[in-house]
C-alpha cells in the first residue's frame, strides 16, 4: 500500500489535480482508493465515483480540526483501502489553521497552491508547504511569467528541497512529474507517524470553553504582551 | 544551457494522421508566426514548446534543443532559468505592488547583478511598445490592457531574458505591432507569435500554417509577398488612423477617406 496525501487551501484546484492523477494512474494499471477529509461540505467523492468508479469515501471533521481528524481516521482508512484491493490511498484534505500539516512519514505529501493567490502566499502557510515533498502550482495560465517565477522562488525560499510542478490543471499540462513521483513512492511501513509537530495545545479552548480572555483559561495560555506560560495546577 | 536552435519533430493531427510538416527549426534571432483558424491547435503547439514535449503530449511532437533531446524533468523543474517565457491572451499581473518594486523583485529572483539598470531598461522598452507611458509608482493591477501586454513582453525579454518567447494572440492589446517586431529583432531570441494579425504574420521570417491540430505547411515570404506586405502595412495604417479618430470621439468623412487612399496612390 502506498499513501499519498494532498493538502492545500480551499479552491486551489486540489480535486482538479487529483482527477488528472487518478486518470493517469488508472492508465498505468494502478488501483487507487480516494479519501476526502473536509469540514463542512465536500462533493468530490461523487466526482471520483462517477468519473472513475474508484472506491471513495468522505469524512467530515465537523467539530474536530481536519488535520486532527486526519490523524484519527487514517489508520482505519488504510485498512479500508486494503480491503478494496487498492495499491494506493489518495487522501485529499483541507488545510486550515496553517500550523499543522497532514503529511505522514514514509508517504508522499504534496501541497496544491494557486499561482493567482499572490506572491506572498508561500511565506504564509507554514508546514503545509515546508513539510511537503512536492508543490503543485495551479492556474499558471492566468498569471504573468514574472509572477510565476517570483512565486516559484518564494516556494523554494520557504522549502528549499521541495520539487515544484507547475500545471494548468484544466488540461493537466505539466503534471507528469507528479505522476512519476507517485509511481516511484515507497510502500508504507507501520507504525506511521505525523511528519510535523502539532502546535502547542491551548486545551481549554479545544474542549469547548468559549469565554474570551486568557484569564478565563487554564493550561498553556498567553496574554497579548508576553510569552506563553502554564497556568493551573 | 546555451540555446542555438530548437527543432520540433512533427507528431499527429486531431485525426491521428502524421503531420504534413515533419520538422521545423527555429534558430536564434528568428521571428515566426503560427496561423490558422480558431481551434486548429495553435495554442497546443506553443504549449508543446513550453513543456519540452518529448512524445508525451497529446500531439506526440518532440522538441530538440541544439539537435539534442531534452530532459523535460530537469529543464522544467528548474524554473529559475526556464528558457521559455509564455505570454498568453489571459496572462495578467495580479500583484498590486508598484511597477518598479515588482520589477526589482523579479530582477533579484533572476539574480541580475545591476538591478536598477535592468529595471530602467525594462520600463524604457515597455514604453516604446505602448501608447500610454507606464508610471513606475502605479500598482501593476491598475495598468491598462496595452500597458500590461507591453510590460509583460519587456519583462520577459529583459529581466526574464528567456531565449525563447512565445506570444499567444497579443495583437488585440493596443501595442505598436510594427515597432514591437522591430525592437524584438534587436534581441537574439526566438520569438513565436500565435496570431490572426496579417501584419505580424507578414513581418515574421516565416509562418507555420495549422489545420485540424497539425502543421500543414511552412510559408517563407517571397519577393512578391514582401511587396504585398508593404501595401498591407499601409492599409493597416489607414485603419489605425481611423481607429484613433473614432476612439477620440470624432466623426469620419468620405472626404478624409478619399484623401488617404489618394495619398497611397489607390485612387487618382
Short mmCIF file of C-alpha atoms in Angstrom, two decimals:
data_model
loop_
_atom_site.label_atom_id
_atom_site.label_comp_id
_atom_site.label_asym_id
_atom_site.label_seq_id
_atom_site.Cartn_x
_atom_site.Cartn_y
_atom_site.Cartn_z
CA UNK A 1 0.00 0.00 0.00
CA UNK A 2 1.18 3.46 -0.88
CA UNK A 3 -0.11 6.59 0.78
CA UNK A 4 -0.33 9.95 -1.00
CA UNK A 5 -1.61 12.96 0.92
CA UNK A 6 -2.68 16.08 -0.93
CA UNK A 7 -3.22 19.28 1.05
CA UNK A 8 -3.84 22.88 0.13
CA UNK A 9 -6.06 25.86 0.80
CA UNK A 10 -9.68 25.76 -0.39
CA UNK A 11 -10.41 26.17 -4.13
CA UNK A 12 -6.80 25.94 -5.26
CA UNK A 13 -7.58 23.07 -7.58
CA UNK A 14 -6.69 20.01 -5.47
CA UNK A 15 -9.54 17.99 -6.93
CA UNK A 16 -8.69 19.04 -10.50
CA UNK A 17 -5.10 17.92 -9.96
CA UNK A 18 -6.24 14.63 -8.40
CA UNK A 19 -8.60 13.92 -11.29
CA UNK A 20 -5.65 14.08 -13.67
CA UNK A 21 -3.62 11.98 -11.25
CA UNK A 22 -6.32 9.30 -10.97
CA UNK A 23 -6.88 9.21 -14.74
CA UNK A 24 -3.17 8.67 -15.38
CA UNK A 25 -2.70 6.19 -12.53
CA UNK A 26 -5.60 4.06 -13.82
CA UNK A 27 -3.97 4.12 -17.27
CA UNK A 28 -0.78 2.80 -15.69
CA UNK A 29 -2.71 -0.09 -14.15
CA UNK A 30 -2.74 1.19 -10.58
CA UNK A 31 -5.93 0.88 -8.50
CA UNK A 32 -6.23 3.84 -6.13
CA UNK A 33 -8.78 4.50 -3.41
CA UNK A 34 -9.76 8.05 -2.56
CA UNK A 35 -10.48 9.66 0.81
CA UNK A 36 -11.68 13.23 1.18
CA UNK A 37 -11.43 14.96 4.56
CA UNK A 38 -13.27 18.22 4.83
CA UNK A 39 -15.00 20.33 7.43
CA UNK A 40 -18.49 21.20 6.25
CA UNK A 41 -19.08 20.33 2.65
CA UNK A 42 -17.49 18.12 0.01
CA UNK A 43 -18.84 16.67 -3.23
CA UNK A 44 -15.58 15.23 -4.52
CA UNK A 45 -16.49 11.66 -3.62
CA UNK A 46 -19.35 11.77 -6.12
CA UNK A 47 -16.99 13.15 -8.79
CA UNK A 48 -14.46 10.37 -8.25
CA UNK A 49 -17.12 7.65 -8.24
CA UNK A 50 -18.90 9.00 -11.31
CA UNK A 51 -15.79 9.71 -13.34
CA UNK A 52 -13.53 6.80 -12.41
CA UNK A 53 -15.63 4.36 -10.39
CA UNK A 54 -12.85 4.03 -7.80
CA UNK A 55 -13.56 3.27 -4.10
CA UNK A 56 -14.17 6.66 -2.49
CA UNK A 57 -15.06 7.98 0.92
CA UNK A 58 -15.79 11.32 2.57
CA UNK A 59 -15.12 12.18 6.20
CA UNK A 60 -16.48 15.38 7.71
CA UNK A 61 -14.25 16.53 10.52
CA UNK A 62 -17.02 18.74 11.89
CA UNK A 63 -16.04 19.89 15.37
CA UNK A 64 -12.57 18.40 15.05
CA UNK A 65 -9.77 20.21 13.29
CA UNK A 66 -9.35 18.46 9.91
CA UNK A 67 -5.67 17.69 10.48
CA UNK A 68 -6.58 16.23 13.88
CA UNK A 69 -9.31 14.24 12.18
CA UNK A 70 -6.79 13.03 9.61
CA UNK A 71 -4.62 11.56 12.40
CA UNK A 72 -7.65 9.85 13.91
CA UNK A 73 -9.08 8.22 10.79
CA UNK A 74 -6.05 7.49 8.61
CA UNK A 75 -5.26 4.13 10.19
CA UNK A 76 -8.76 2.83 9.52
CA UNK A 77 -8.76 4.38 6.06
CA UNK A 78 -5.62 2.46 5.06
CA UNK A 79 -7.29 -0.75 6.22
CA UNK A 80 -10.40 0.15 4.23
CA UNK A 81 -8.32 0.79 1.10
CA UNK A 82 -6.56 -2.54 1.61
CA UNK A 83 -9.97 -4.25 1.73
CA UNK A 84 -10.87 -2.50 -1.52
CA UNK A 85 -7.83 -4.23 -3.07
CA UNK A 86 -6.22 -0.87 -3.74
CA UNK A 87 -2.48 -0.42 -4.00
CA UNK A 88 -2.61 3.28 -3.20
CA UNK A 89 -4.67 5.57 -1.00
CA UNK A 90 -5.09 9.16 -2.13
CA UNK A 91 -6.11 11.49 0.67
CA UNK A 92 -7.37 14.97 -0.13
CA UNK A 93 -7.60 17.26 2.85
CA UNK A 94 -8.26 20.89 3.60
CA UNK A 95 -5.51 22.86 5.26
CA UNK A 96 -6.90 25.22 7.79
CA UNK A 97 -5.02 26.89 10.59
CA UNK A 98 -1.63 26.61 8.84
CA UNK A 99 0.07 25.39 11.98
CA UNK A 100 -0.25 21.69 11.19
CA UNK A 101 0.34 19.60 8.15
CA UNK A 102 -1.30 16.27 7.41
CA UNK A 103 1.77 14.58 5.86
CA UNK A 104 2.91 11.24 7.22
CA UNK A 105 6.46 9.85 7.44
CA UNK A 106 7.23 7.31 4.74
CA UNK A 107 4.45 8.51 2.45
CA UNK A 108 4.27 11.10 -0.28
CA UNK A 109 2.84 14.50 0.60
CA UNK A 110 2.13 17.30 -1.81
CA UNK A 111 0.57 20.71 -1.50
CA UNK A 112 -1.55 22.37 -4.18
CA UNK A 113 -1.19 26.14 -4.42
CA UNK A 114 -2.65 28.51 -6.95
CA UNK A 115 -0.37 30.95 -8.74
CA UNK A 116 -3.17 33.51 -8.55
CA UNK A 117 -3.13 33.63 -4.76
CA UNK A 118 -0.43 36.26 -4.51
CA UNK A 119 3.33 36.11 -4.34
CA UNK A 120 3.48 36.17 -0.55
CA UNK A 121 1.39 33.04 -0.02
CA UNK A 122 4.38 30.67 0.17
CA UNK A 123 5.68 32.72 3.09
CA UNK A 124 2.40 32.45 4.97
CA UNK A 125 1.30 28.85 5.01
CA UNK A 126 3.99 27.16 7.11
CA UNK A 127 4.29 23.37 7.39
CA UNK A 128 1.61 22.64 4.80
CA UNK A 129 4.28 23.81 2.36
CA UNK A 130 7.56 23.34 4.19
CA UNK A 131 6.94 19.66 5.06
CA UNK A 132 5.57 18.67 1.65
CA UNK A 133 7.64 16.68 -0.83
CA UNK A 134 6.20 18.49 -3.80
CA UNK A 135 4.35 21.69 -4.51
CA UNK A 136 1.90 21.69 -7.40
CA UNK A 137 1.21 25.21 -8.63
CA UNK A 138 -2.09 25.56 -10.47
CA UNK A 139 -3.71 28.28 -12.59
CA UNK A 140 -0.35 29.20 -14.10
CA UNK A 141 -2.03 30.19 -17.35
CA UNK A 142 -3.65 33.14 -15.59
CA UNK A 143 -0.59 34.96 -14.26
CA UNK A 144 2.41 36.64 -15.79
CA UNK A 145 5.60 34.71 -16.35
CA UNK A 146 7.30 37.15 -14.00
CA UNK A 147 4.92 36.49 -11.11
CA UNK A 148 5.17 32.77 -11.76
CA UNK A 149 8.92 32.98 -11.36
CA UNK A 150 8.67 35.02 -8.17
CA UNK A 151 6.04 32.63 -6.78
CA UNK A 152 8.33 29.72 -7.53
CA UNK A 153 11.32 31.42 -5.94
CA UNK A 154 9.27 32.14 -2.81
CA UNK A 155 8.25 28.48 -2.56
CA UNK A 156 11.91 27.46 -2.81
CA UNK A 157 12.84 30.05 -0.21
CA UNK A 158 10.35 28.54 2.29
CA UNK A 159 11.00 24.91 1.41
CA UNK A 160 14.47 24.52 -0.07
CA UNK A 161 14.30 20.84 -1.00
CA UNK A 162 10.78 20.82 -2.41
CA UNK A 163 10.08 19.91 -6.02
CA UNK A 164 7.81 22.33 -7.84
CA UNK A 165 5.42 21.28 -10.58
CA UNK A 166 3.56 23.96 -12.47
CA UNK A 167 0.35 22.99 -14.15
CA UNK A 168 -2.69 24.22 -15.89
CA UNK A 169 -4.94 21.75 -14.10
CA UNK A 170 -7.83 22.24 -16.51
CA UNK A 171 -5.84 20.39 -19.16
CA UNK A 172 -3.35 18.69 -16.91
CA UNK A 173 -0.36 20.09 -18.78
CA UNK A 174 2.90 19.64 -16.93
CA UNK A 175 1.53 17.17 -14.39
CA UNK A 176 3.62 14.17 -15.43
CA UNK A 177 6.48 14.68 -12.95
CA UNK A 178 3.90 14.32 -10.15
CA UNK A 179 2.59 11.05 -11.60
CA UNK A 180 6.16 9.79 -11.89
CA UNK A 181 6.89 10.64 -8.25
CA UNK A 182 3.68 8.91 -7.11
CA UNK A 183 4.58 5.81 -9.12
CA UNK A 184 8.02 5.74 -7.55
CA UNK A 185 6.73 6.26 -3.99
CA UNK A 186 7.66 3.63 -1.41
CA UNK A 187 5.24 1.23 0.27
CA UNK A 188 4.25 2.46 3.73
CA UNK A 189 5.54 0.70 6.84
CA UNK A 190 3.61 0.72 10.15
CA UNK A 191 3.66 2.31 12.66
CA UNK A 192 3.04 5.59 10.88
CA UNK A 193 3.86 8.97 12.37
CA UNK A 194 2.90 12.51 11.50
CA UNK A 195 5.77 14.28 9.82
CA UNK A 196 5.40 17.58 11.60
CA UNK A 197 4.94 18.68 15.17
CA UNK A 198 1.40 19.79 16.01
CA UNK A 199 1.09 23.25 17.54
CA UNK A 200 1.04 23.64 21.29
CA UNK A 201 -2.47 22.81 22.57
CA UNK A 202 -4.34 25.58 24.37
CA UNK A 203 -6.69 22.98 25.59
CA UNK A 204 -9.47 24.67 27.49
CA UNK A 205 -10.50 26.27 24.20
CA UNK A 206 -10.16 22.98 22.36
CA UNK A 207 -12.53 21.29 24.78
CA UNK A 208 -15.15 23.96 24.28
CA UNK A 209 -14.65 26.71 26.88
CA UNK A 210 -15.54 29.75 24.81
CA UNK A 211 -15.14 32.70 27.13
CA UNK A 212 -12.76 35.32 25.80
CA UNK A 213 -9.58 36.28 27.64
CA UNK A 214 -6.62 34.23 28.84
CA UNK A 215 -7.63 34.70 32.49
CA UNK A 216 -10.67 32.51 31.79
CA UNK A 217 -8.48 29.61 30.68
CA UNK A 218 -6.10 27.06 32.13
CA UNK A 219 -3.19 25.16 30.71
CA UNK A 220 -0.87 26.87 28.26
CA UNK A 221 -2.06 30.49 27.92
CA UNK A 222 -0.69 33.77 26.64
CA UNK A 223 -1.53 37.40 27.18
CA UNK A 224 -1.32 39.91 24.35
CA UNK A 225 2.07 41.16 25.51
CA UNK A 226 4.48 38.44 26.55
CA UNK A 227 5.24 34.77 26.08
CA UNK A 228 3.08 31.69 26.54
CA UNK A 229 3.13 30.21 30.04
CA UNK A 230 1.44 27.45 32.01
CA UNK A 231 -1.47 28.37 34.23
CA UNK A 232 -3.03 25.83 36.60
CA UNK A 233 -2.14 23.04 38.99
CA UNK B 1 22.23 25.85 -21.25
CA UNK B 2 23.07 27.91 -24.31
CA UNK B 3 20.43 27.51 -26.98
CA UNK B 4 21.32 27.94 -30.65
CA UNK B 5 18.24 26.37 -32.17
CA UNK B 6 15.17 24.37 -31.38
CA UNK B 7 13.66 21.76 -33.62
CA UNK B 8 10.12 20.43 -33.45
CA UNK B 9 9.59 16.97 -34.86
CA UNK B 10 6.03 16.61 -36.14
CA UNK B 11 3.52 14.36 -34.38
CA UNK B 12 -0.12 13.76 -35.19
CA UNK B 13 -3.10 15.92 -36.03
CA UNK B 14 -6.50 15.55 -34.39
CA UNK B 15 -7.48 12.65 -36.66
CA UNK B 16 -4.31 10.78 -35.69
CA UNK B 17 -2.61 11.23 -39.08
CA UNK B 18 1.06 12.21 -39.29
CA UNK B 19 1.60 15.94 -39.58
CA UNK B 20 2.38 17.08 -43.11
CA UNK B 21 5.32 19.12 -41.80
CA UNK B 22 7.88 16.62 -40.49
CA UNK B 23 10.07 19.11 -38.74
CA UNK B 24 10.51 22.81 -38.20
CA UNK B 25 13.63 24.57 -37.00
CA UNK B 26 13.76 27.85 -35.12
CA UNK B 27 17.18 29.50 -34.94
CA UNK B 28 18.24 32.23 -32.53
CA UNK B 29 17.04 35.55 -33.90
CA UNK B 30 14.07 34.03 -35.74
CA UNK B 31 10.64 35.57 -35.55
CA UNK B 32 7.97 33.08 -36.57
CA UNK B 33 4.18 33.07 -36.64
CA UNK B 34 1.65 30.30 -36.23
CA UNK B 35 -1.51 30.88 -38.25
CA UNK B 36 -4.76 29.01 -38.74
CA UNK B 37 -8.43 29.17 -37.77
CA UNK B 38 -9.60 29.10 -34.16
CA UNK B 39 -9.37 25.60 -32.69
CA UNK B 40 -6.74 24.39 -35.18
CA UNK B 41 -4.20 23.64 -32.46
CA UNK B 42 -2.05 26.78 -32.41
CA UNK B 43 -2.05 27.07 -28.63
CA UNK B 44 -1.35 23.34 -28.24
CA UNK B 45 1.68 23.85 -30.47
CA UNK B 46 3.23 26.50 -28.26
CA UNK B 47 2.29 24.53 -25.13
CA UNK B 48 4.35 21.68 -26.60
CA UNK B 49 7.31 24.01 -26.79
CA UNK B 50 6.81 25.27 -23.26
CA UNK B 51 6.59 21.73 -21.89
CA UNK B 52 9.58 20.43 -23.89
CA UNK B 53 7.30 17.85 -25.46
CA UNK B 54 9.04 14.55 -25.89
CA UNK B 55 6.36 12.45 -27.49
CA UNK B 56 4.49 12.63 -24.19
CA UNK B 57 1.89 15.30 -25.02
CA UNK B 58 -1.35 14.58 -26.92
CA UNK B 59 0.23 15.77 -30.20
CA UNK B 60 3.14 13.32 -29.98
CA UNK B 61 5.57 16.07 -31.03
CA UNK B 62 9.19 16.04 -29.94
CA UNK B 63 11.34 19.03 -29.20
CA UNK B 64 15.10 19.04 -29.68
CA UNK B 65 17.39 21.78 -28.40
CA UNK B 66 20.60 22.18 -30.42
CA UNK B 67 19.55 18.93 -32.14
CA UNK B 68 19.55 17.01 -28.84
CA UNK B 69 16.55 15.62 -26.95
CA UNK B 70 15.72 17.47 -23.75
CA UNK B 71 15.20 16.00 -20.31
CA UNK B 72 11.96 17.82 -19.58
CA UNK B 73 12.05 16.80 -15.93
CA UNK B 74 15.30 18.64 -15.39
CA UNK B 75 14.59 21.53 -17.69
CA UNK B 76 11.12 22.26 -16.43
CA UNK B 77 11.76 21.64 -12.77
CA UNK B 78 14.38 24.34 -12.51
CA UNK B 79 12.21 27.23 -13.36
CA UNK B 80 14.59 29.90 -12.16
CA UNK B 81 16.25 29.96 -15.55
CA UNK B 82 13.49 28.34 -17.54
CA UNK B 83 14.36 29.13 -21.14
CA UNK B 84 10.78 29.67 -22.29
CA UNK B 85 8.54 32.63 -21.49
CA UNK B 86 4.88 32.41 -22.49
CA UNK B 87 2.65 35.45 -22.75
CA UNK B 88 -0.91 34.44 -23.50
CA UNK B 89 -4.24 36.09 -24.09
CA UNK B 90 -5.32 35.77 -20.50
CA UNK B 91 -1.97 36.27 -18.81
CA UNK B 92 -2.23 39.06 -16.31
CA UNK B 93 -0.46 40.75 -13.47
CA UNK B 94 -2.22 40.06 -10.18
CA UNK B 95 0.21 41.75 -7.84
CA UNK B 96 -0.73 45.22 -6.66
CA UNK B 97 2.87 46.16 -5.97
CA UNK B 98 4.09 49.30 -7.69
CA UNK B 99 5.58 48.52 -11.11
CA UNK B 100 9.11 49.45 -10.09
CA UNK B 101 9.04 47.41 -6.84
CA UNK B 102 7.78 44.35 -8.62
CA UNK B 103 10.40 44.59 -11.36
CA UNK B 104 13.10 44.86 -8.69
CA UNK B 105 11.81 41.68 -7.02
CA UNK B 106 11.75 39.85 -10.32
CA UNK B 107 15.26 41.16 -11.07
CA UNK B 108 16.54 39.73 -7.80
CA UNK B 109 14.82 36.38 -8.38
CA UNK B 110 16.53 36.24 -11.76
CA UNK B 111 19.79 37.11 -9.99
CA UNK B 112 20.68 40.18 -12.03
CA UNK B 113 23.83 41.99 -10.89
CA UNK B 114 22.69 45.51 -11.63
CA UNK B 115 19.00 45.58 -10.78
CA UNK B 116 18.31 49.33 -11.17
CA UNK B 117 19.69 49.28 -14.70
CA UNK B 118 17.64 46.25 -15.88
CA UNK B 119 14.53 47.82 -14.34
CA UNK B 120 15.19 51.06 -16.25
CA UNK B 121 15.78 49.17 -19.47
CA UNK B 122 12.56 47.20 -19.00
CA UNK B 123 10.47 50.31 -18.37
CA UNK B 124 12.01 52.06 -21.37
CA UNK B 125 11.30 49.06 -23.61
CA UNK B 126 7.70 48.81 -22.38
CA UNK B 127 7.14 52.50 -23.01
CA UNK B 128 8.25 52.10 -26.61
CA UNK B 129 5.62 49.40 -27.12
CA UNK B 130 2.63 51.19 -25.66
CA UNK B 131 0.98 54.47 -26.49
CA UNK B 132 0.42 55.34 -22.84
CA UNK B 133 3.65 55.50 -20.83
CA UNK B 134 3.80 53.48 -17.63
CA UNK B 135 4.02 55.26 -14.31
CA UNK B 136 6.51 53.38 -12.19
CA UNK B 137 4.69 54.13 -8.95
CA UNK B 138 1.33 52.79 -10.13
CA UNK B 139 0.18 49.36 -8.90
CA UNK B 140 0.53 46.70 -11.57
CA UNK B 141 -3.13 45.79 -11.34
CA UNK B 142 -4.05 49.31 -12.43
CA UNK B 143 -2.20 49.11 -15.73
CA UNK B 144 -4.36 49.17 -18.85
CA UNK B 145 -4.54 46.19 -21.18
CA UNK B 146 -1.96 47.70 -23.53
CA UNK B 147 0.41 48.69 -20.73
CA UNK B 148 0.13 45.21 -19.20
CA UNK B 149 0.96 43.47 -22.50
CA UNK B 150 3.85 45.89 -23.09
CA UNK B 151 5.29 45.28 -19.63
CA UNK B 152 4.82 41.50 -19.90
CA UNK B 153 6.83 41.49 -23.11
CA UNK B 154 9.51 43.88 -21.86
CA UNK B 155 9.91 41.94 -18.63
CA UNK B 156 10.17 38.59 -20.43
CA UNK B 157 12.77 39.96 -22.86
CA UNK B 158 14.96 41.92 -20.45
CA UNK B 159 14.55 40.76 -16.85
CA UNK B 160 13.40 37.21 -17.63
CA UNK B 161 15.89 37.20 -20.53
CA UNK B 162 14.38 33.96 -21.76
CA UNK B 163 15.91 32.81 -25.06
CA UNK B 164 12.53 31.57 -26.32
CA UNK B 165 9.49 33.81 -26.07
CA UNK B 166 6.02 32.64 -27.05
CA UNK B 167 3.32 35.23 -27.62
CA UNK B 168 -0.24 33.95 -27.89
CA UNK B 169 -2.55 36.40 -29.68
CA UNK B 170 -1.29 39.59 -28.16
CA UNK B 171 -2.32 41.78 -31.09
CA UNK B 172 -5.63 42.94 -29.68
CA UNK B 173 -4.00 44.64 -26.78
CA UNK B 174 -3.04 48.07 -28.05
CA UNK B 175 0.68 47.68 -28.59
CA UNK B 176 2.62 49.05 -31.57
CA UNK B 177 2.98 45.89 -33.59
CA UNK B 178 5.48 47.11 -36.17
CA UNK B 179 7.60 48.77 -33.54
CA UNK B 180 7.37 45.68 -31.35
CA UNK B 181 8.69 43.48 -34.14
CA UNK B 182 11.48 45.93 -34.95
CA UNK B 183 12.50 46.12 -31.30
CA UNK B 184 12.32 42.37 -30.81
CA UNK B 185 14.57 41.80 -33.84
CA UNK B 186 17.39 43.55 -31.97
CA UNK B 187 17.41 40.81 -29.35
CA UNK B 188 18.95 37.46 -30.22
CA UNK B 189 16.00 35.33 -29.25
CA UNK B 190 13.40 33.06 -30.77
CA UNK B 191 10.01 34.75 -30.88
CA UNK B 192 6.98 32.70 -31.84
CA UNK B 193 3.69 34.51 -32.35
CA UNK B 194 0.33 32.80 -32.42
CA UNK B 195 -1.56 35.34 -34.44
CA UNK B 196 -4.54 36.26 -36.58
CA UNK B 197 -2.91 39.58 -37.44
CA UNK B 198 -1.75 39.95 -41.05
CA UNK B 199 0.87 42.48 -40.13
CA UNK B 200 2.58 40.29 -37.55
CA UNK B 201 2.30 37.22 -39.78
CA UNK B 202 3.82 39.03 -42.76
CA UNK B 203 6.63 40.68 -40.79
CA UNK B 204 7.74 37.30 -39.44
CA UNK B 205 10.64 35.42 -41.02
CA UNK B 206 8.34 32.51 -41.75
CA UNK B 207 4.93 31.22 -40.73
CA UNK B 208 3.59 27.80 -39.87
CA UNK B 209 0.11 27.01 -41.12
CA UNK B 210 -2.03 24.76 -38.95
CA UNK B 211 -5.22 22.88 -39.55
CA UNK B 212 -7.09 20.26 -37.52
CA UNK B 213 -4.31 20.06 -34.91
CA UNK B 214 -1.47 19.53 -37.37
CA UNK B 215 1.18 21.63 -39.13
CA UNK B 216 0.23 21.58 -42.79
CA UNK B 217 2.93 23.80 -44.31
CA UNK B 218 5.61 26.39 -43.73
CA UNK B 219 5.50 29.59 -45.74
CA UNK B 220 8.53 31.81 -46.22
CA UNK B 221 7.60 35.14 -47.73
CA UNK B 222 8.93 35.62 -51.30
CA UNK B 223 9.64 38.94 -53.05
CA UNK B 224 6.09 39.17 -54.33
CA UNK B 225 4.60 38.62 -50.89
CA UNK B 226 7.02 41.13 -49.37
CA UNK B 227 5.65 43.72 -51.81
CA UNK B 228 2.11 42.79 -50.76
CA UNK B 229 3.13 43.04 -47.10
CA UNK B 230 4.26 46.62 -47.66
CA UNK B 231 0.88 47.56 -49.09
CA UNK B 232 -0.95 45.79 -46.28
CA UNK B 233 1.06 47.78 -43.76
CA UNK B 234 -0.07 50.98 -45.47
CA UNK B 235 -3.72 49.94 -45.46
CA UNK B 236 -3.38 48.89 -41.86
CA UNK B 237 -2.00 52.36 -41.06
CA UNK B 238 -5.09 53.88 -42.67
CA UNK B 239 -7.30 51.70 -40.48
CA UNK B 240 -5.23 52.61 -37.43
CA UNK B 241 -5.65 56.29 -38.26
CA UNK B 242 -9.41 55.95 -38.42
CA UNK B 243 -9.47 53.84 -35.30
CA UNK B 244 -7.65 56.59 -33.43
CA UNK B 245 -10.15 59.16 -34.75
CA UNK B 246 -13.11 57.06 -33.63
CA UNK B 247 -11.56 56.48 -30.22
CA UNK B 248 -11.07 60.19 -29.71
CA UNK B 249 -14.77 60.76 -30.37
CA UNK B 250 -14.65 62.21 -33.84
CA UNK B 251 -16.92 61.70 -36.85
CA UNK B 252 -15.41 60.36 -40.09
CA UNK B 253 -15.94 61.80 -43.57
CA UNK B 254 -15.72 60.26 -47.02
CA UNK B 255 -13.57 63.21 -48.00
CA UNK B 256 -10.95 62.12 -45.49
CA UNK B 257 -11.03 58.50 -46.68
CA UNK B 258 -10.59 59.56 -50.30
CA UNK B 259 -7.69 61.82 -49.35
CA UNK B 260 -5.97 58.93 -47.58
CA UNK B 261 -6.45 56.48 -50.41
CA UNK B 262 -5.24 59.06 -52.91
CA UNK B 263 -2.10 59.70 -50.90
CA UNK B 264 -1.35 56.00 -51.13
CA UNK B 265 -1.93 56.03 -54.87
CA UNK B 266 -5.00 53.77 -54.75
CA UNK B 267 -7.28 56.48 -56.17
CA UNK B 268 -6.40 59.03 -58.78
#
